[in-house]
Amino acid sequence: MKNKSSEVMAKKARKRSFRDIIYHENTVGYVFISLFIVGFLVFTVYPLLSSLYLSFTKYSGLGTPEWIGLLNYKRMFTMDPRYIKSLKVTFVYVFIYVPLRLIFALLVAMLFKGGGRIIAAYRTIYYLPSVIGGSVAVAVIWRQLWGYGGIMNQLMIKLGLMEEQFSFIASKDTALMTIIVLAVWQFGSPMLVFLAGLKDIPASLYEAATVDGANNWQKFWKITLPSLTPIIFFNLVNQLISGFMAFTQAYIITRGGPNDATMLYVVYLYEKSFTTFQMGYGSAMAWVLIVIVAILTAILFATQDKWVYYENK
């Protein structure tokens, strides 16, 4: 009788324990984030670890990967001149387009700092390139604009800047410039961030500067620019990462040509991985890209104390 009673009590305790777990507030939270955790593990962590493993193998996408150690990394820097060229092209692209894009974004943001319906409409118009600029359709149109017989040809001939038709995307001297112009044209996103930053600068600072006799350039140099340095830093990091990941425009407009003049890093990575099916080599390229971006980002974070001004410091 006593044993039977203790079994019933133990059963009730197990039920109560299970019910406590089910109705515990933390359990509800875990249930809600479980889908994200599963998705993160399956679609982010697993591919990352797989690509790290494949970077040490010779793998075509079919069959079993063959372990070759560091050979892909050695081949990249010592036996593949096209890889070195893609690296140079990408650095040139990033170090030209990022400053130009941020400068244009800041200038336009200062023009649109005021209110009004017209200004709001202009903001939307100038933001549109950022929404559609990365699409295949815009890249195709851009290729027509700058190609042989395109609108840019006709415009420059009428202005007397050129005497005959010329394809900007078919020349190795001008092809990268057309890609950079397209990237700079998509300055809508950093412009909106600059606008938000400009609106956060206290008007009292400008009023005090006016009383002291400061002109517009002095107000910009002494008030606007220092106040915007956290925004500039944020945009700089984002655009730097975005620049190294550029793919669609270069692939659609020039496919890396002519003579690899626009062979951006990710375009070459794609070619190696999905055109020649060198998945192991492509994975190694991806990890080198991660390291390059991480180093540059770390340098920016390490130097921010010297030129970024925060109010709470």
Short mmCIF file of C-alpha atoms in Angstrom, two decimals:
data_model
loop_
_atom_site.label_atom_id
_atom_site.label_comp_id
_atom_site.label_asym_id
_atom_site.label_seq_id
_atom_site.Cartn_x
_atom_site.Cartn_y
_atom_site.Cartn_z
CA MET A 1 0.00 0.00 0.00
CA LYS A 2 2.82 2.32 0.96
CA ASN A 3 4.72 1.53 -2.28
CA LYS A 4 1.64 2.22 -4.37
CA SER A 5 1.14 5.60 -2.70
CA SER A 6 4.76 6.62 -3.33
CA GLU A 7 4.44 5.65 -7.04
CA VAL A 8 1.37 7.88 -7.39
CA MET A 9 3.18 10.78 -5.74
CA ALA A 10 6.20 10.31 -8.01
CA LYS A 11 3.91 10.23 -11.06
CA LYS A 12 2.24 13.47 -9.96
CA ALA A 13 5.65 15.06 -9.41
CA ARG A 14 6.75 14.12 -12.95
CA LYS A 15 3.54 15.55 -14.40
CA ARG A 16 3.98 18.76 -12.41
CA SER A 17 7.60 19.03 -13.52
CA PHE A 18 6.65 18.55 -17.19
CA ARG A 19 3.85 21.11 -16.85
CA ASP A 20 6.25 23.59 -15.22
CA ILE A 21 8.63 23.23 -18.15
CA ILE A 22 5.88 23.67 -20.74
CA TYR A 23 4.35 26.76 -19.12
CA HIS A 24 7.62 28.35 -18.04
CA GLU A 25 8.11 31.77 -19.65
CA ASN A 26 11.57 30.83 -20.93
CA THR A 27 10.11 27.81 -22.76
CA VAL A 28 7.80 30.09 -24.76
CA GLY A 29 10.77 32.22 -25.71
CA TYR A 30 12.79 29.21 -26.84
CA VAL A 31 9.86 28.01 -28.97
CA PHE A 32 9.59 31.38 -30.72
CA ILE A 33 13.32 31.60 -31.50
CA SER A 34 13.69 27.90 -32.35
CA LEU A 35 12.87 28.50 -36.03
CA PHE A 36 15.51 31.22 -36.25
CA ILE A 37 18.09 29.01 -34.50
CA VAL A 38 17.35 26.10 -36.85
CA GLY A 39 17.53 28.40 -39.88
CA PHE A 40 20.76 29.97 -38.62
CA LEU A 41 22.38 26.59 -38.07
CA VAL A 42 21.19 25.10 -41.38
CA PHE A 43 21.57 28.08 -43.72
CA THR A 44 24.52 29.96 -42.12
CA VAL A 45 26.68 27.86 -39.79
CA TYR A 46 26.56 24.63 -41.84
CA PRO A 47 27.41 26.32 -45.20
CA LEU A 48 30.20 28.30 -43.51
CA LEU A 49 31.80 25.23 -41.99
CA SER A 50 31.27 23.26 -45.22
CA SER A 51 32.98 25.94 -47.30
CA LEU A 52 35.87 26.04 -44.81
CA TYR A 53 36.32 22.28 -45.20
CA LEU A 54 35.96 22.44 -49.00
CA SER A 55 38.63 25.16 -49.19
CA PHE A 56 41.17 22.47 -48.26
CA THR A 57 39.90 20.04 -50.91
CA LYS A 58 39.69 19.51 -54.63
CA TYR A 59 35.98 19.29 -55.36
CA SER A 60 33.94 19.70 -58.52
CA GLY A 61 30.51 19.64 -56.91
CA LEU A 62 30.02 15.95 -57.63
CA GLY A 63 31.60 12.94 -55.96
CA THR A 64 33.79 12.98 -52.87
CA PRO A 65 36.03 15.97 -52.07
CA GLU A 66 39.75 15.14 -52.21
CA TRP A 67 41.81 16.58 -49.33
CA ILE A 68 44.75 18.66 -50.67
CA GLY A 69 45.58 20.79 -47.62
CA LEU A 70 46.70 24.36 -48.32
CA LEU A 71 47.24 23.83 -52.07
CA ASN A 72 44.25 26.03 -53.05
CA TYR A 73 45.63 28.93 -51.01
CA LYS A 74 49.16 28.44 -52.37
CA ARG A 75 47.84 28.27 -55.94
CA MET A 76 45.85 31.46 -55.40
CA PHE A 77 48.84 33.64 -54.55
CA THR A 78 51.61 31.96 -56.54
CA MET A 79 50.12 30.26 -59.61
CA ASP A 80 47.02 32.23 -60.60
CA PRO A 81 47.77 35.67 -62.15
CA ARG A 82 44.06 36.21 -62.87
CA TYR A 83 43.34 35.96 -59.14
CA ILE A 84 45.94 38.64 -58.37
CA LYS A 85 44.47 40.83 -61.12
CA SER A 86 40.93 40.39 -59.75
CA LEU A 87 42.23 41.41 -56.34
CA LYS A 88 43.82 44.57 -57.78
CA VAL A 89 40.70 45.45 -59.78
CA THR A 90 38.52 45.02 -56.69
CA PHE A 91 40.73 47.23 -54.53
CA VAL A 92 40.73 49.94 -57.21
CA TYR A 93 36.94 49.65 -57.51
CA VAL A 94 36.38 49.86 -53.74
CA PHE A 95 38.84 52.68 -53.03
CA ILE A 96 37.36 54.85 -55.80
CA TYR A 97 33.67 54.11 -55.49
CA VAL A 98 33.31 54.22 -51.69
CA PRO A 99 34.63 57.81 -51.18
CA LEU A 100 32.75 59.08 -54.26
CA ARG A 101 29.52 57.47 -53.14
CA LEU A 102 29.76 58.88 -49.62
CA ILE A 103 30.65 62.38 -50.91
CA PHE A 104 27.68 62.44 -53.32
CA ALA A 105 25.38 61.04 -50.63
CA LEU A 106 26.44 63.72 -48.15
CA LEU A 107 26.12 66.56 -50.68
CA VAL A 108 22.64 65.48 -51.75
CA ALA A 109 21.60 64.92 -48.12
CA MET A 110 22.62 68.50 -47.28
CA LEU A 111 20.60 69.78 -50.24
CA PHE A 112 17.57 67.80 -49.06
CA LYS A 113 17.95 68.69 -45.40
CA GLY A 114 15.01 71.09 -45.55
CA GLY A 115 11.37 70.02 -45.45
CA GLY A 116 8.47 70.43 -47.87
CA ARG A 117 6.56 68.17 -50.26
CA ILE A 118 8.88 68.83 -53.20
CA ILE A 119 11.93 67.92 -51.13
CA ALA A 120 10.20 64.72 -49.98
CA ALA A 121 9.48 63.82 -53.60
CA TYR A 122 13.10 64.52 -54.57
CA ARG A 123 14.31 62.29 -51.72
CA THR A 124 12.20 59.44 -53.08
CA ILE A 125 13.46 60.01 -56.64
CA TYR A 126 17.09 60.02 -55.53
CA TYR A 127 16.54 56.91 -53.39
CA LEU A 128 15.06 54.92 -56.28
CA PRO A 129 18.46 53.99 -57.81
CA SER A 130 19.37 52.23 -54.57
CA VAL A 131 16.20 50.15 -54.76
CA ILE A 132 16.48 49.16 -58.41
CA GLY A 133 20.18 49.78 -59.04
CA GLY A 134 21.28 46.27 -58.12
CA SER A 135 18.77 44.62 -60.42
CA VAL A 136 19.58 42.81 -63.64
CA ALA A 137 17.29 45.11 -65.63
CA VAL A 138 19.22 48.25 -64.64
CA ALA A 139 22.52 46.54 -65.45
CA VAL A 140 21.21 45.68 -68.93
CA ILE A 141 20.04 49.27 -69.47
CA TRP A 142 23.41 50.55 -68.24
CA ARG A 143 25.14 48.34 -70.80
CA GLN A 144 23.03 49.87 -73.55
CA LEU A 145 23.70 53.40 -72.33
CA TRP A 146 27.49 53.04 -72.36
CA GLY A 147 27.80 50.61 -75.26
CA TYR A 148 28.57 51.32 -78.91
CA GLY A 149 25.88 53.68 -80.25
CA GLY A 150 24.43 54.27 -76.78
CA ILE A 151 23.04 57.50 -75.40
CA MET A 152 26.34 58.45 -73.78
CA ASN A 153 28.02 58.21 -77.20
CA GLN A 154 25.45 60.47 -78.84
CA LEU A 155 25.57 62.96 -75.96
CA MET A 156 29.35 63.28 -75.99
CA ILE A 157 29.48 63.61 -79.78
CA LYS A 158 26.90 66.43 -79.66
CA LEU A 159 28.91 68.15 -76.91
CA GLY A 160 32.05 67.86 -79.01
CA LEU A 161 33.82 65.62 -76.51
CA MET A 162 34.07 62.75 -79.01
CA GLU A 163 34.31 62.54 -82.80
CA GLU A 164 33.11 58.99 -83.44
CA GLN A 165 31.22 56.16 -81.76
CA PHE A 166 33.02 54.39 -78.93
CA SER A 167 32.05 51.52 -76.63
CA PHE A 168 32.98 52.40 -73.07
CA ILE A 169 32.31 48.89 -71.81
CA ALA A 170 34.41 47.24 -74.53
CA SER A 171 37.56 49.21 -73.75
CA LYS A 172 39.80 48.05 -70.91
CA ASP A 173 40.62 51.71 -70.14
CA THR A 174 37.01 52.78 -69.51
CA ALA A 175 35.05 49.61 -68.65
CA LEU A 176 35.76 49.75 -64.90
CA MET A 177 34.80 53.44 -64.88
CA THR A 178 31.30 52.60 -66.15
CA ILE A 179 30.85 50.06 -63.33
CA ILE A 180 32.05 52.61 -60.76
CA VAL A 181 29.68 55.29 -62.10
CA LEU A 182 26.76 52.89 -61.74
CA ALA A 183 27.79 52.07 -58.17
CA VAL A 184 28.17 55.75 -57.24
CA TRP A 185 24.75 56.50 -58.77
CA GLN A 186 23.16 54.20 -56.17
CA PHE A 187 23.88 56.54 -53.24
CA GLY A 188 20.31 56.57 -51.89
CA SER A 189 20.87 54.39 -48.81
CA PRO A 190 23.84 56.30 -47.36
CA MET A 191 22.03 59.55 -48.27
CA LEU A 192 19.09 58.64 -46.04
CA VAL A 193 21.44 57.79 -43.17
CA PHE A 194 23.22 61.13 -43.63
CA LEU A 195 19.83 62.89 -43.63
CA ALA A 196 18.93 61.33 -40.30
CA GLY A 197 22.30 62.38 -38.90
CA LEU A 198 21.93 65.97 -40.16
CA LYS A 199 18.55 66.31 -38.48
CA ASP A 200 20.07 65.23 -35.15
CA ILE A 201 22.57 68.11 -35.06
CA PRO A 202 21.21 70.74 -32.61
CA ALA A 203 20.19 73.98 -34.31
CA SER A 204 21.59 75.89 -31.32
CA LEU A 205 25.12 75.05 -32.50
CA TYR A 206 24.52 76.78 -35.84
CA GLU A 207 22.83 79.74 -34.12
CA ALA A 208 25.81 80.20 -31.81
CA ALA A 209 28.19 79.95 -34.79
CA THR A 210 26.15 82.59 -36.66
CA VAL A 211 26.35 84.94 -33.67
CA ASP A 212 30.12 84.42 -33.64
CA GLY A 213 30.27 85.40 -37.32
CA ALA A 214 31.05 81.96 -38.82
CA ASN A 215 30.40 81.54 -42.54
CA ASN A 216 28.78 78.48 -44.15
CA TRP A 217 32.07 76.72 -44.82
CA GLN A 218 33.19 77.20 -41.18
CA LYS A 219 29.85 75.87 -39.93
CA PHE A 220 30.22 72.81 -42.15
CA TRP A 221 33.86 72.17 -41.22
CA LYS A 222 33.57 72.89 -37.48
CA ILE A 223 30.03 71.67 -36.70
CA THR A 224 28.46 69.51 -39.41
CA LEU A 225 31.40 67.30 -40.30
CA PRO A 226 32.53 66.47 -36.72
CA SER A 227 28.91 65.81 -35.70
CA LEU A 228 28.48 63.43 -38.62
CA THR A 229 31.63 61.38 -38.03
CA PRO A 230 29.71 58.50 -36.34
CA ILE A 231 27.39 58.42 -39.40
CA ILE A 232 30.36 58.60 -41.78
CA PHE A 233 31.99 55.72 -39.91
CA PHE A 234 28.79 53.63 -40.12
CA ASN A 235 28.38 54.32 -43.84
CA LEU A 236 32.07 53.72 -44.52
CA VAL A 237 32.03 50.24 -42.95
CA ASN A 238 28.80 49.27 -44.74
CA GLN A 239 29.92 50.55 -48.14
CA LEU A 240 33.33 48.94 -47.79
CA ILE A 241 31.77 45.53 -47.19
CA SER A 242 29.25 46.14 -49.98
CA GLY A 243 32.05 47.09 -52.37
CA PHE A 244 33.95 43.86 -51.89
CA MET A 245 30.72 41.91 -52.46
CA ALA A 246 29.85 43.67 -55.76
CA PHE A 247 28.79 41.17 -58.39
CA THR A 248 25.61 41.81 -60.40
CA GLN A 249 26.66 44.95 -62.26
CA ALA A 250 30.07 43.68 -63.36
CA TYR A 251 28.76 40.24 -64.28
CA ILE A 252 25.81 41.50 -66.34
CA ILE A 253 27.49 44.47 -68.02
CA THR A 254 30.95 43.14 -68.86
CA ARG A 255 31.25 39.60 -67.38
CA GLY A 256 34.66 40.61 -66.08
CA GLY A 257 35.99 41.75 -69.46
CA PRO A 258 37.49 43.14 -71.52
CA ASN A 259 40.78 41.40 -70.77
CA ASP A 260 39.72 41.03 -67.11
CA ALA A 261 39.61 44.82 -66.69
CA THR A 262 36.40 44.54 -64.64
CA MET A 263 37.05 41.13 -63.10
CA LEU A 264 35.87 41.90 -59.59
CA TYR A 265 36.71 39.40 -56.87
CA VAL A 266 33.23 37.89 -56.52
CA VAL A 267 32.82 37.64 -60.31
CA TYR A 268 36.03 35.60 -60.49
CA LEU A 269 34.92 33.53 -57.49
CA TYR A 270 31.64 32.78 -59.26
CA GLU A 271 33.48 31.85 -62.46
CA LYS A 272 35.75 29.41 -60.64
CA SER A 273 32.95 27.87 -58.56
CA PHE A 274 30.05 27.63 -61.01
CA THR A 275 31.55 27.88 -64.50
CA THR A 276 34.66 25.72 -64.20
CA PHE A 277 33.26 23.87 -61.14
CA GLN A 278 36.31 24.32 -58.94
CA MET A 279 34.30 24.43 -55.73
CA GLY A 280 37.29 23.90 -53.46
CA TYR A 281 39.21 26.76 -55.05
CA GLY A 282 36.13 29.01 -54.94
CA SER A 283 35.64 28.22 -51.23
CA ALA A 284 39.25 29.16 -50.53
CA MET A 285 38.73 32.45 -52.39
CA ALA A 286 35.63 33.15 -50.28
CA TRP A 287 37.55 32.66 -47.04
CA VAL A 288 40.39 34.91 -48.18
CA LEU A 289 37.77 37.56 -48.99
CA ILE A 290 36.32 37.22 -45.48
CA VAL A 291 39.78 37.71 -43.99
CA ILE A 292 40.47 40.79 -46.17
CA VAL A 293 37.16 42.43 -45.22
CA ALA A 294 37.67 41.53 -41.55
CA ILE A 295 41.16 43.10 -41.53
CA LEU A 296 39.99 46.33 -43.20
CA THR A 297 36.98 46.56 -40.87
CA ALA A 298 39.21 45.96 -37.85
CA ILE A 299 41.54 48.75 -39.03
CA LEU A 300 38.57 51.14 -39.27
CA PHE A 301 37.39 50.21 -35.78
CA ALA A 302 40.92 50.54 -34.40
CA THR A 303 41.33 54.04 -35.86
CA GLN A 304 37.86 55.41 -35.05
CA ASP A 305 39.06 56.93 -31.74
CA LYS A 306 41.27 59.30 -33.75
CA TRP A 307 38.58 60.78 -36.00
CA VAL A 308 35.07 59.75 -34.83
CA TYR A 309 33.49 61.99 -32.19
CA TYR A 310 30.76 60.60 -29.93
CA GLU A 311 28.67 62.84 -27.67
CA ASN A 312 28.98 60.53 -24.66
CA LYS A 313 32.80 60.54 -24.72
#
